[in-house]
Every structure is written in C-alpha cells, then in structure tokens.
Amino acid sequence: MIGVQEQQIQRYESDKYASANLRRIQEIANALKLNIAEIAEINKTIKLKTGVEKSNVIEWNRFPAKEMYKRGWFEGFRDLSKT
C-alpha cells in the first residue's frame, strides 16, 4: 500500500518503529486509516563534558524545526504563537 517491502515493515515492527522517520510513520498510519494525533516526545541521552550522562536534554538548536515547519513536515500542526 505504501510501496515498501514486507520485510521493511517487519523491521519497523521489530524495533517498535524507532527506525522509521515521521513521514514514514504517517504513511503507514494513513494506509491503516489510523489517526496519530498524539504528543510526540523526544528523549536523548547525552554525555556531558564531565563524563556524566544526562537524559532528556534536547539541544533544540540542532533541529531545523522552523524550516521543517515551513516545508510542511508537520502537516496538521499549527503555530500557536500566531493565535
């Protein structure tokens, strides 16, 4: 239905879709007629210069979110700062 091999879907399922990008997840959800209007959460563990690992620290400056939004990657989302 979305043009990928069954084996690729099996790989996605085996790692609970962790390797699938957002666009692919949306394609799969659409094919299954599912609505995935859930809150996304990004978790990351980083190793600080001190050698201590810290979880849930997101370096937002590394994500081109504004450009992604302009290109329509977040279809269905709206900019709440303009309301």
mmCIF file as gemmi writes it, N, C-alpha and C atoms, coordinates in Angstrom:
data_model
loop_
_atom_site.group_PDB
_atom_site.id
_atom_site.type_symbol
_atom_site.label_atom_id
_atom_site.label_alt_id
_atom_site.label_comp_id
_atom_site.label_asym_id
_atom_site.label_entity_id
_atom_site.label_seq_id
_atom_site.pdbx_PDB_ins_code
_atom_site.Cartn_x
_atom_site.Cartn_y
_atom_site.Cartn_z
_atom_site.occupancy
_atom_site.B_iso_or_equiv
_atom_site.pdbx_formal_charge
_atom_site.auth_seq_id
_atom_site.auth_asym_id
_atom_site.pdbx_PDB_model_num
ATOM 1 N N . MET Axp A 1 ? 0.801 -1.199 0 1 0 ? 1 A 1
ATOM 2 C CA . MET Axp A 1 ? 0 0 0 1 0 ? 1 A 1
ATOM 3 C C . MET Axp A 1 ? 0.849 1.272 0 1 0 ? 1 A 1
ATOM 4 N N . ILE Axp A 2 ? 2.031 1.221 0.625 1 0 ? 2 A 1
ATOM 5 C CA . ILE Axp A 2 ? 2.862 2.426 0.664 1 0 ? 2 A 1
ATOM 6 C C . ILE Axp A 2 ? 4.157 2.267 -0.127 1 0 ? 2 A 1
ATOM 7 N N . GLY Axp A 3 ? 4.312 1.135 -0.783 1 0 ? 3 A 1
ATOM 8 C CA . GLY Axp A 3 ? 5.462 0.943 -1.664 1 0 ? 3 A 1
ATOM 9 C C . GLY Axp A 3 ? 6.745 0.482 -1.002 1 0 ? 3 A 1
ATOM 10 N N . VAL Axp A 4 ? 6.649 -0.175 0.136 1 0 ? 4 A 1
ATOM 11 C CA . VAL Axp A 4 ? 7.844 -0.75 0.76 1 0 ? 4 A 1
ATOM 12 C C . VAL Axp A 4 ? 7.661 -2.256 0.894 1 0 ? 4 A 1
ATOM 13 N N . GLN Axp A 5 ? 8.766 -2.946 0.973 1 0 ? 5 A 1
ATOM 14 C CA . GLN Axp A 5 ? 8.737 -4.399 1.097 1 0 ? 5 A 1
ATOM 15 C C . GLN Axp A 5 ? 8.2 -4.82 2.469 1 0 ? 5 A 1
ATOM 16 N N . GLU Axp A 6 ? 7.582 -5.976 2.502 1 0 ? 6 A 1
ATOM 17 C CA . GLU Axp A 6 ? 7.054 -6.507 3.763 1 0 ? 6 A 1
ATOM 18 C C . GLU Axp A 6 ? 8.163 -6.652 4.806 1 0 ? 6 A 1
ATOM 19 N N . GLN Axp A 7 ? 9.367 -7.004 4.361 1 0 ? 7 A 1
ATOM 20 C CA . GLN Axp A 7 ? 10.489 -7.161 5.287 1 0 ? 7 A 1
ATOM 21 C C . GLN Axp A 7 ? 10.817 -5.839 5.987 1 0 ? 7 A 1
ATOM 22 N N . GLN Axp A 8 ? 10.656 -4.706 5.275 1 0 ? 8 A 1
ATOM 23 C CA . GLN Axp A 8 ? 10.928 -3.413 5.902 1 0 ? 8 A 1
ATOM 24 C C . GLN Axp A 8 ? 9.909 -3.124 6.999 1 0 ? 8 A 1
ATOM 25 N N . ILE Axp A 9 ? 8.656 -3.449 6.732 1 0 ? 9 A 1
ATOM 26 C CA . ILE Axp A 9 ? 7.623 -3.271 7.754 1 0 ? 9 A 1
ATOM 27 C C . ILE Axp A 9 ? 7.936 -4.153 8.958 1 0 ? 9 A 1
ATOM 28 N N . GLN Axp A 10 ? 8.398 -5.373 8.711 1 0 ? 10 A 1
ATOM 29 C CA . GLN Axp A 10 ? 8.763 -6.265 9.812 1 0 ? 10 A 1
ATOM 30 C C . GLN Axp A 10 ? 9.907 -5.675 10.633 1 0 ? 10 A 1
ATOM 31 N N . ARG Axp A 11 ? 10.885 -5.032 9.964 1 0 ? 11 A 1
ATOM 32 C CA . ARG Axp A 11 ? 11.982 -4.393 10.697 1 0 ? 11 A 1
ATOM 33 C C . ARG Axp A 11 ? 11.448 -3.241 11.557 1 0 ? 11 A 1
ATOM 34 N N . TYR Axp A 12 ? 10.562 -2.437 10.971 1 0 ? 12 A 1
ATOM 35 C CA . TYR Axp A 12 ? 9.958 -1.35 11.753 1 0 ? 12 A 1
ATOM 36 C C . TYR Axp A 12 ? 9.24 -1.915 12.979 1 0 ? 12 A 1
ATOM 37 N N . GLU Axp A 13 ? 8.47 -2.966 12.777 1 0 ? 13 A 1
ATOM 38 C CA . GLU Axp A 13 ? 7.716 -3.545 13.887 1 0 ? 13 A 1
ATOM 39 C C . GLU Axp A 13 ? 8.637 -4.145 14.939 1 0 ? 13 A 1
ATOM 40 N N . SER Axp A 14 ? 9.75 -4.738 14.524 1 0 ? 14 A 1
ATOM 41 C CA . SER Axp A 14 ? 10.651 -5.376 15.489 1 0 ? 14 A 1
ATOM 42 C C . SER Axp A 14 ? 11.309 -4.36 16.423 1 0 ? 14 A 1
ATOM 43 N N . ASP Axp A 15 ? 11.514 -3.129 15.945 1 0 ? 15 A 1
ATOM 44 C CA . ASP Axp A 15 ? 12.097 -2.11 16.827 1 0 ? 15 A 1
ATOM 45 C C . ASP Axp A 15 ? 11.071 -1.053 17.243 1 0 ? 15 A 1
ATOM 46 N N . LYS Axp A 16 ? 9.788 -1.449 17.157 1 0 ? 16 A 1
ATOM 47 C CA . LYS Axp A 16 ? 8.667 -0.584 17.571 1 0 ? 16 A 1
ATOM 48 C C . LYS Axp A 16 ? 8.7 0.756 16.839 1 0 ? 16 A 1
ATOM 49 N N . TYR Axp A 17 ? 9.084 0.719 15.565 1 0 ? 17 A 1
ATOM 50 C CA . TYR Axp A 17 ? 9.107 1.87 14.654 1 0 ? 17 A 1
ATOM 51 C C . TYR Axp A 17 ? 10.138 2.933 15.039 1 0 ? 17 A 1
ATOM 52 N N . ALA Axp A 18 ? 11.102 2.58 15.884 1 0 ? 18 A 1
ATOM 53 C CA . ALA Axp A 18 ? 12.133 3.548 16.282 1 0 ? 18 A 1
ATOM 54 C C . ALA Axp A 18 ? 12.995 3.977 15.098 1 0 ? 18 A 1
ATOM 55 N N . SER Axp A 19 ? 13.161 3.119 14.093 1 0 ? 19 A 1
ATOM 56 C CA . SER Axp A 19 ? 14 3.459 12.943 1 0 ? 19 A 1
ATOM 57 C C . SER Axp A 19 ? 13.224 4.161 11.824 1 0 ? 19 A 1
ATOM 58 N N . ALA Axp A 20 ? 11.909 4.245 11.967 1 0 ? 20 A 1
ATOM 59 C CA . ALA Axp A 20 ? 11.086 4.885 10.932 1 0 ? 20 A 1
ATOM 60 C C . ALA Axp A 20 ? 11.037 6.388 11.172 1 0 ? 20 A 1
ATOM 61 N N . ASN Axp A 21 ? 11.143 7.161 10.088 1 0 ? 21 A 1
ATOM 62 C CA . ASN Axp A 21 ? 11.028 8.609 10.256 1 0 ? 21 A 1
ATOM 63 C C . ASN Axp A 21 ? 9.551 9.001 10.345 1 0 ? 21 A 1
ATOM 64 N N . LEU Axp A 22 ? 9.31 10.244 10.716 1 0 ? 22 A 1
ATOM 65 C CA . LEU Axp A 22 ? 7.949 10.712 10.939 1 0 ? 22 A 1
ATOM 66 C C . LEU Axp A 22 ? 7.085 10.6 9.684 1 0 ? 22 A 1
ATOM 67 N N . ARG Axp A 23 ? 7.667 10.914 8.543 1 0 ? 23 A 1
ATOM 68 C CA . ARG Axp A 23 ? 6.92 10.83 7.289 1 0 ? 23 A 1
ATOM 69 C C . ARG Axp A 23 ? 6.48 9.384 7.008 1 0 ? 23 A 1
ATOM 70 N N . ARG Axp A 24 ? 7.366 8.414 7.243 1 0 ? 24 A 1
ATOM 71 C CA . ARG Axp A 24 ? 7.034 7.004 7.006 1 0 ? 24 A 1
ATOM 72 C C . ARG Axp A 24 ? 5.941 6.547 7.973 1 0 ? 24 A 1
ATOM 73 N N . ILE Axp A 25 ? 6.037 6.966 9.226 1 0 ? 25 A 1
ATOM 74 C CA . ILE Axp A 25 ? 5.017 6.596 10.205 1 0 ? 25 A 1
ATOM 75 C C . ILE Axp A 25 ? 3.665 7.151 9.78 1 0 ? 25 A 1
ATOM 76 N N . GLN Axp A 26 ? 3.655 8.384 9.28 1 0 ? 26 A 1
ATOM 77 C CA . GLN Axp A 26 ? 2.411 8.985 8.804 1 0 ? 26 A 1
ATOM 78 C C . GLN Axp A 26 ? 1.847 8.206 7.617 1 0 ? 26 A 1
ATOM 79 N N . GLU Axp A 27 ? 2.706 7.778 6.688 1 0 ? 27 A 1
ATOM 80 C CA . GLU Axp A 27 ? 2.253 6.986 5.541 1 0 ? 27 A 1
ATOM 81 C C . GLU Axp A 27 ? 1.623 5.672 5.993 1 0 ? 27 A 1
ATOM 82 N N . ILE Axp A 28 ? 2.265 5.022 6.937 1 0 ? 28 A 1
ATOM 83 C CA . ILE Axp A 28 ? 1.746 3.75 7.452 1 0 ? 28 A 1
ATOM 84 C C . ILE Axp A 28 ? 0.417 3.971 8.162 1 0 ? 28 A 1
ATOM 85 N N . ALA Axp A 29 ? 0.341 5.005 8.985 1 0 ? 29 A 1
ATOM 86 C CA . ALA Axp A 29 ? -0.905 5.31 9.693 1 0 ? 29 A 1
ATOM 87 C C . ALA Axp A 29 ? -2.029 5.603 8.708 1 0 ? 29 A 1
ATOM 88 N N . ASN Axp A 30 ? -1.734 6.377 7.669 1 0 ? 30 A 1
ATOM 89 C CA . ASN Axp A 30 ? -2.755 6.674 6.657 1 0 ? 30 A 1
ATOM 90 C C . ASN Axp A 30 ? -3.228 5.406 5.96 1 0 ? 30 A 1
ATOM 91 N N . ALA Axp A 31 ? -2.297 4.514 5.621 1 0 ? 31 A 1
ATOM 92 C CA . ALA Axp A 31 ? -2.659 3.263 4.946 1 0 ? 31 A 1
ATOM 93 C C . ALA Axp A 31 ? -3.559 2.402 5.827 1 0 ? 31 A 1
ATOM 94 N N . LEU Axp A 32 ? -3.334 2.479 7.135 1 0 ? 32 A 1
ATOM 95 C CA . LEU Axp A 32 ? -4.13 1.701 8.091 1 0 ? 32 A 1
ATOM 96 C C . LEU Axp A 32 ? -5.357 2.459 8.583 1 0 ? 32 A 1
ATOM 97 N N . LYS Axp A 33 ? -5.539 3.676 8.033 1 0 ? 33 A 1
ATOM 98 C CA . LYS Axp A 33 ? -6.657 4.537 8.426 1 0 ? 33 A 1
ATOM 99 C C . LYS Axp A 33 ? -6.636 4.826 9.936 1 0 ? 33 A 1
ATOM 100 N N . LEU Axp A 34 ? -5.432 5.138 10.436 1 0 ? 34 A 1
ATOM 101 C CA . LEU Axp A 34 ? -5.243 5.471 11.838 1 0 ? 34 A 1
ATOM 102 C C . LEU Axp A 34 ? -4.945 6.954 11.972 1 0 ? 34 A 1
ATOM 103 N N . ASN Axp A 35 ? -5.388 7.543 13.059 1 0 ? 35 A 1
ATOM 104 C CA . ASN Axp A 35 ? -5.081 8.923 13.37 1 0 ? 35 A 1
ATOM 105 C C . ASN Axp A 35 ? -3.985 8.92 14.424 1 0 ? 35 A 1
ATOM 106 N N . ILE Axp A 36 ? -2.863 9.554 14.138 1 0 ? 36 A 1
ATOM 107 C CA . ILE Axp A 36 ? -1.755 9.554 15.089 1 0 ? 36 A 1
ATOM 108 C C . ILE Axp A 36 ? -1.567 10.943 15.704 1 0 ? 36 A 1
ATOM 109 N N . ALA Axp A 37 ? -2.657 11.576 16.049 1 0 ? 37 A 1
ATOM 110 C CA . ALA Axp A 37 ? -2.605 12.905 16.654 1 0 ? 37 A 1
ATOM 111 C C . ALA Axp A 37 ? -2.248 12.792 18.13 1 0 ? 37 A 1
ATOM 112 N N . GLU Axp A 38 ? -1.062 12.317 18.401 1 0 ? 38 A 1
ATOM 113 C CA . GLU Axp A 38 ? -0.564 12.176 19.763 1 0 ? 38 A 1
ATOM 114 C C . GLU Axp A 38 ? 0.548 13.186 19.98 1 0 ? 38 A 1
ATOM 115 N N . ILE Axp A 39 ? 0.891 13.421 21.218 1 0 ? 39 A 1
ATOM 116 C CA . ILE Axp A 39 ? 2.002 14.304 21.54 1 0 ? 39 A 1
ATOM 117 C C . ILE Axp A 39 ? 3.294 13.524 21.346 1 0 ? 39 A 1
ATOM 118 N N . ALA Axp A 40 ? 4.197 14.103 20.581 1 0 ? 40 A 1
ATOM 119 C CA . ALA Axp A 40 ? 5.491 13.468 20.344 1 0 ? 40 A 1
ATOM 120 C C . ALA Axp A 40 ? 6.45 13.852 21.462 1 0 ? 40 A 1
ATOM 121 N N . GLU Axp A 41 ? 7.306 12.938 21.817 1 0 ? 41 A 1
ATOM 122 C CA . GLU Axp A 41 ? 8.282 13.196 22.859 1 0 ? 41 A 1
ATOM 123 C C . GLU Axp A 41 ? 9.641 12.764 22.343 1 0 ? 41 A 1
ATOM 124 N N . ILE Axp A 42 ? 10.616 13.614 22.498 1 0 ? 42 A 1
ATOM 125 C CA . ILE Axp A 42 ? 11.969 13.292 22.056 1 0 ? 42 A 1
ATOM 126 C C . ILE Axp A 42 ? 12.808 13.08 23.3 1 0 ? 42 A 1
ATOM 127 N N . ASN Axp A 43 ? 13.406 11.911 23.396 1 0 ? 43 A 1
ATOM 128 C CA . ASN Axp A 43 ? 14.298 11.614 24.513 1 0 ? 43 A 1
ATOM 129 C C . ASN Axp A 43 ? 15.682 11.381 23.965 1 0 ? 43 A 1
ATOM 130 N N . LYS Axp A 44 ? 16.646 11.88 24.67 1 0 ? 44 A 1
ATOM 131 C CA . LYS Axp A 44 ? 18.016 11.726 24.218 1 0 ? 44 A 1
ATOM 132 C C . LYS Axp A 44 ? 18.902 11.642 25.454 1 0 ? 44 A 1
ATOM 133 N N . THR Axp A 45 ? 19.874 10.766 25.427 1 0 ? 45 A 1
ATOM 134 C CA . THR Axp A 45 ? 20.856 10.701 26.495 1 0 ? 45 A 1
ATOM 135 C C . THR Axp A 45 ? 22.151 11.249 25.927 1 0 ? 45 A 1
ATOM 136 N N . ILE Axp A 46 ? 22.725 12.214 26.615 1 0 ? 46 A 1
ATOM 137 C CA . ILE Axp A 46 ? 23.986 12.777 26.152 1 0 ? 46 A 1
ATOM 138 C C . ILE Axp A 46 ? 25.034 12.608 27.237 1 0 ? 46 A 1
ATOM 139 N N . LYS Axp A 47 ? 26.264 12.609 26.834 1 0 ? 47 A 1
ATOM 140 C CA . LYS Axp A 47 ? 27.353 12.531 27.787 1 0 ? 47 A 1
ATOM 141 C C . LYS Axp A 47 ? 27.942 13.932 27.904 1 0 ? 47 A 1
ATOM 142 N N . LEU Axp A 48 ? 27.857 14.496 29.092 1 0 ? 48 A 1
ATOM 143 C CA . LEU Axp A 48 ? 28.365 15.837 29.333 1 0 ? 48 A 1
ATOM 144 C C . LEU Axp A 48 ? 29.889 15.814 29.358 1 0 ? 48 A 1
ATOM 145 N N . LYS Axp A 49 ? 30.498 16.98 29.243 1 0 ? 49 A 1
ATOM 146 C CA . LYS Axp A 49 ? 31.956 17.076 29.269 1 0 ? 49 A 1
ATOM 147 C C . LYS Axp A 49 ? 32.538 16.506 30.551 1 0 ? 49 A 1
ATOM 148 N N . THR Axp A 50 ? 31.757 16.49 31.61 1 0 ? 50 A 1
ATOM 149 C CA . THR Axp A 50 ? 32.217 15.949 32.889 1 0 ? 50 A 1
ATOM 150 C C . THR Axp A 50 ? 32.217 14.424 32.888 1 0 ? 50 A 1
ATOM 151 N N . GLY Axp A 51 ? 31.639 13.813 31.83 1 0 ? 51 A 1
ATOM 152 C CA . GLY Axp A 51 ? 31.57 12.362 31.753 1 0 ? 51 A 1
ATOM 153 C C . GLY Axp A 51 ? 30.272 11.803 32.288 1 0 ? 51 A 1
ATOM 154 N N . VAL Axp A 52 ? 29.419 12.667 32.835 1 0 ? 52 A 1
ATOM 155 C CA . VAL Axp A 52 ? 28.144 12.25 33.392 1 0 ? 52 A 1
ATOM 156 C C . VAL Axp A 52 ? 27.113 12.195 32.273 1 0 ? 52 A 1
ATOM 157 N N . GLU Axp A 53 ? 26.329 11.116 32.234 1 0 ? 53 A 1
ATOM 158 C CA . GLU Axp A 53 ? 25.266 11.016 31.24 1 0 ? 53 A 1
ATOM 159 C C . GLU Axp A 53 ? 24.026 11.719 31.762 1 0 ? 53 A 1
ATOM 160 N N . LYS Axp A 54 ? 23.358 12.439 30.896 1 0 ? 54 A 1
ATOM 161 C CA . LYS Axp A 54 ? 22.151 13.152 31.284 1 0 ? 54 A 1
ATOM 162 C C . LYS Axp A 54 ? 21.077 12.834 30.257 1 0 ? 54 A 1
ATOM 163 N N . SER Axp A 55 ? 19.907 12.409 30.725 1 0 ? 55 A 1
ATOM 164 C CA . SER Axp A 55 ? 18.797 12.069 29.841 1 0 ? 55 A 1
ATOM 165 C C . SER Axp A 55 ? 17.874 13.249 29.657 1 0 ? 55 A 1
ATOM 166 N N . ASN Axp A 56 ? 17.087 13.182 28.602 1 0 ? 56 A 1
ATOM 167 C CA . ASN Axp A 56 ? 16.038 14.154 28.314 1 0 ? 56 A 1
ATOM 168 C C . ASN Axp A 56 ? 16.554 15.58 28.124 1 0 ? 56 A 1
ATOM 169 N N . VAL Axp A 57 ? 17.781 15.715 27.706 1 0 ? 57 A 1
ATOM 170 C CA . VAL Axp A 57 ? 18.304 17.029 27.366 1 0 ? 57 A 1
ATOM 171 C C . VAL Axp A 57 ? 18.245 17.127 25.848 1 0 ? 57 A 1
ATOM 172 N N . ILE Axp A 58 ? 17.513 18.113 25.387 1 0 ? 58 A 1
ATOM 173 C CA . ILE Axp A 58 ? 17.344 18.272 23.948 1 0 ? 58 A 1
ATOM 174 C C . ILE Axp A 58 ? 18.04 19.546 23.517 1 0 ? 58 A 1
ATOM 175 N N . GLU Axp A 59 ? 18.911 19.433 22.569 1 0 ? 59 A 1
ATOM 176 C CA . GLU Axp A 59 ? 19.595 20.597 22.023 1 0 ? 59 A 1
ATOM 177 C C . GLU Axp A 59 ? 18.77 21.083 20.833 1 0 ? 59 A 1
ATOM 178 N N . TRP Axp A 60 ? 17.769 21.902 21.129 1 0 ? 60 A 1
ATOM 179 C CA . TRP Axp A 60 ? 16.821 22.331 20.096 1 0 ? 60 A 1
ATOM 180 C C . TRP Axp A 60 ? 17.493 23.072 18.961 1 0 ? 60 A 1
ATOM 181 N N . ASN Axp A 61 ? 18.62 23.725 19.22 1 0 ? 61 A 1
ATOM 182 C CA . ASN Axp A 61 ? 19.304 24.44 18.152 1 0 ? 61 A 1
ATOM 183 C C . ASN Axp A 61 ? 19.854 23.502 17.079 1 0 ? 61 A 1
ATOM 184 N N . ARG Axp A 62 ? 19.89 22.206 17.345 1 0 ? 62 A 1
ATOM 185 C CA . ARG Axp A 62 ? 20.357 21.24 16.353 1 0 ? 62 A 1
ATOM 186 C C . ARG Axp A 62 ? 19.234 20.768 15.428 1 0 ? 62 A 1
ATOM 187 N N . PHE Axp A 63 ? 17.986 21.155 15.744 1 0 ? 63 A 1
ATOM 188 C CA . PHE Axp A 63 ? 16.842 20.756 14.935 1 0 ? 63 A 1
ATOM 189 C C . PHE Axp A 63 ? 16.364 21.957 14.121 1 0 ? 63 A 1
ATOM 190 N N . PRO Axp A 64 ? 16.279 21.829 12.806 1 0 ? 64 A 1
ATOM 191 C CA . PRO Axp A 64 ? 15.793 22.942 11.979 1 0 ? 64 A 1
ATOM 192 C C . PRO Axp A 64 ? 14.27 22.981 11.958 1 0 ? 64 A 1
ATOM 193 N N . ALA Axp A 65 ? 13.658 23.079 13.137 1 0 ? 65 A 1
ATOM 194 C CA . ALA Axp A 65 ? 12.204 22.967 13.252 1 0 ? 65 A 1
ATOM 195 C C . ALA Axp A 65 ? 11.464 24.02 12.44 1 0 ? 65 A 1
ATOM 196 N N . LYS Axp A 66 ? 11.946 25.256 12.457 1 0 ? 66 A 1
ATOM 197 C CA . LYS Axp A 66 ? 11.26 26.304 11.693 1 0 ? 66 A 1
ATOM 198 C C . LYS Axp A 66 ? 11.254 25.976 10.201 1 0 ? 66 A 1
ATOM 199 N N . GLU Axp A 67 ? 12.39 25.526 9.696 1 0 ? 67 A 1
ATOM 200 C CA . GLU Axp A 67 ? 12.476 25.172 8.276 1 0 ? 67 A 1
ATOM 201 C C . GLU Axp A 67 ? 11.603 23.956 7.972 1 0 ? 67 A 1
ATOM 202 N N . MET Axp A 68 ? 11.585 22.982 8.867 1 0 ? 68 A 1
ATOM 203 C CA . MET Axp A 68 ? 10.753 21.798 8.686 1 0 ? 68 A 1
ATOM 204 C C . MET Axp A 68 ? 9.281 22.191 8.658 1 0 ? 68 A 1
ATOM 205 N N . TYR Axp A 69 ? 8.893 23.115 9.547 1 0 ? 69 A 1
ATOM 206 C CA . TYR Axp A 69 ? 7.506 23.584 9.581 1 0 ? 69 A 1
ATOM 207 C C . TYR Axp A 69 ? 7.155 24.294 8.275 1 0 ? 69 A 1
ATOM 208 N N . LYS Axp A 70 ? 8.06 25.16 7.791 1 0 ? 70 A 1
ATOM 209 C CA . LYS Axp A 70 ? 7.824 25.887 6.534 1 0 ? 70 A 1
ATOM 210 C C . LYS Axp A 70 ? 7.648 24.924 5.362 1 0 ? 70 A 1
ATOM 211 N N . ARG Axp A 71 ? 8.359 23.814 5.392 1 0 ? 71 A 1
ATOM 212 C CA . ARG Axp A 71 ? 8.296 22.834 4.294 1 0 ? 71 A 1
ATOM 213 C C . ARG Axp A 71 ? 7.12 21.874 4.417 1 0 ? 71 A 1
ATOM 214 N N . GLY Axp A 72 ? 6.301 22.052 5.453 1 0 ? 72 A 1
ATOM 215 C CA . GLY Axp A 72 ? 5.096 21.246 5.596 1 0 ? 72 A 1
ATOM 216 C C . GLY Axp A 72 ? 5.295 19.883 6.23 1 0 ? 72 A 1
ATOM 217 N N . TRP Axp A 73 ? 6.398 19.697 6.951 1 0 ? 73 A 1
ATOM 218 C CA . TRP Axp A 73 ? 6.665 18.404 7.569 1 0 ? 73 A 1
ATOM 219 C C . TRP Axp A 73 ? 5.723 18.109 8.725 1 0 ? 73 A 1
ATOM 220 N N . PHE Axp A 74 ? 5.12 19.134 9.295 1 0 ? 74 A 1
ATOM 221 C CA . PHE Axp A 74 ? 4.244 18.951 10.439 1 0 ? 74 A 1
ATOM 222 C C . PHE Axp A 74 ? 2.808 19.229 10.034 1 0 ? 74 A 1
ATOM 223 N N . GLU Axp A 75 ? 2.384 18.559 9.004 1 0 ? 75 A 1
ATOM 224 C CA . GLU Axp A 75 ? 1.042 18.763 8.477 1 0 ? 75 A 1
ATOM 225 C C . GLU Axp A 75 ? 0.004 18.551 9.58 1 0 ? 75 A 1
ATOM 226 N N . GLY Axp A 76 ? -0.925 19.48 9.685 1 0 ? 76 A 1
ATOM 227 C CA . GLY Axp A 76 ? -1.962 19.373 10.697 1 0 ? 76 A 1
ATOM 228 C C . GLY Axp A 76 ? -1.618 20.112 11.982 1 0 ? 76 A 1
ATOM 229 N N . PHE Axp A 77 ? -0.352 20.478 12.156 1 0 ? 77 A 1
ATOM 230 C CA . PHE Axp A 77 ? 0.042 21.258 13.322 1 0 ? 77 A 1
ATOM 231 C C . PHE Axp A 77 ? -0.132 22.732 12.979 1 0 ? 77 A 1
ATOM 232 N N . ARG Axp A 78 ? -0.388 23.53 13.995 1 0 ? 78 A 1
ATOM 233 C CA . ARG Axp A 78 ? -0.499 24.959 13.736 1 0 ? 78 A 1
ATOM 234 C C . ARG Axp A 78 ? 0.404 25.713 14.679 1 0 ? 78 A 1
ATOM 235 N N . ASP Axp A 79 ? 0.826 26.864 14.244 1 0 ? 79 A 1
ATOM 236 C CA . ASP Axp A 79 ? 1.73 27.708 15.023 1 0 ? 79 A 1
ATOM 237 C C . ASP Axp A 79 ? 0.92 28.444 16.075 1 0 ? 79 A 1
ATOM 238 N N . LEU Axp A 80 ? 1.002 28.013 17.325 1 0 ? 80 A 1
ATOM 239 C CA . LEU Axp A 80 ? 0.217 28.605 18.398 1 0 ? 80 A 1
ATOM 240 C C . LEU Axp A 80 ? 0.705 30.005 18.761 1 0 ? 80 A 1
ATOM 241 N N . SER Axp A 81 ? 1.91 30.359 18.351 1 0 ? 81 A 1
ATOM 242 C CA . SER Axp A 81 ? 2.411 31.695 18.666 1 0 ? 81 A 1
ATOM 243 C C . SER Axp A 81 ? 1.714 32.766 17.842 1 0 ? 81 A 1
ATOM 244 N N . LYS Axp A 82 ? 0.995 32.386 16.804 1 0 ? 82 A 1
ATOM 245 C CA . LYS Axp A 82 ? 0.321 33.346 15.932 1 0 ? 82 A 1
ATOM 246 C C . LYS Axp A 82 ? -1.171 33.438 16.228 1 0 ? 82 A 1
ATOM 247 N N . THR Axp A 83 ? -1.611 32.896 17.371 1 0 ? 83 A 1
ATOM 248 C CA . THR Axp A 83 ? -3.036 32.941 17.722 1 0 ? 83 A 1
ATOM 249 C C . THR Axp A 83 ? -3.327 34.039 18.697 1 0 ? 83 A 1
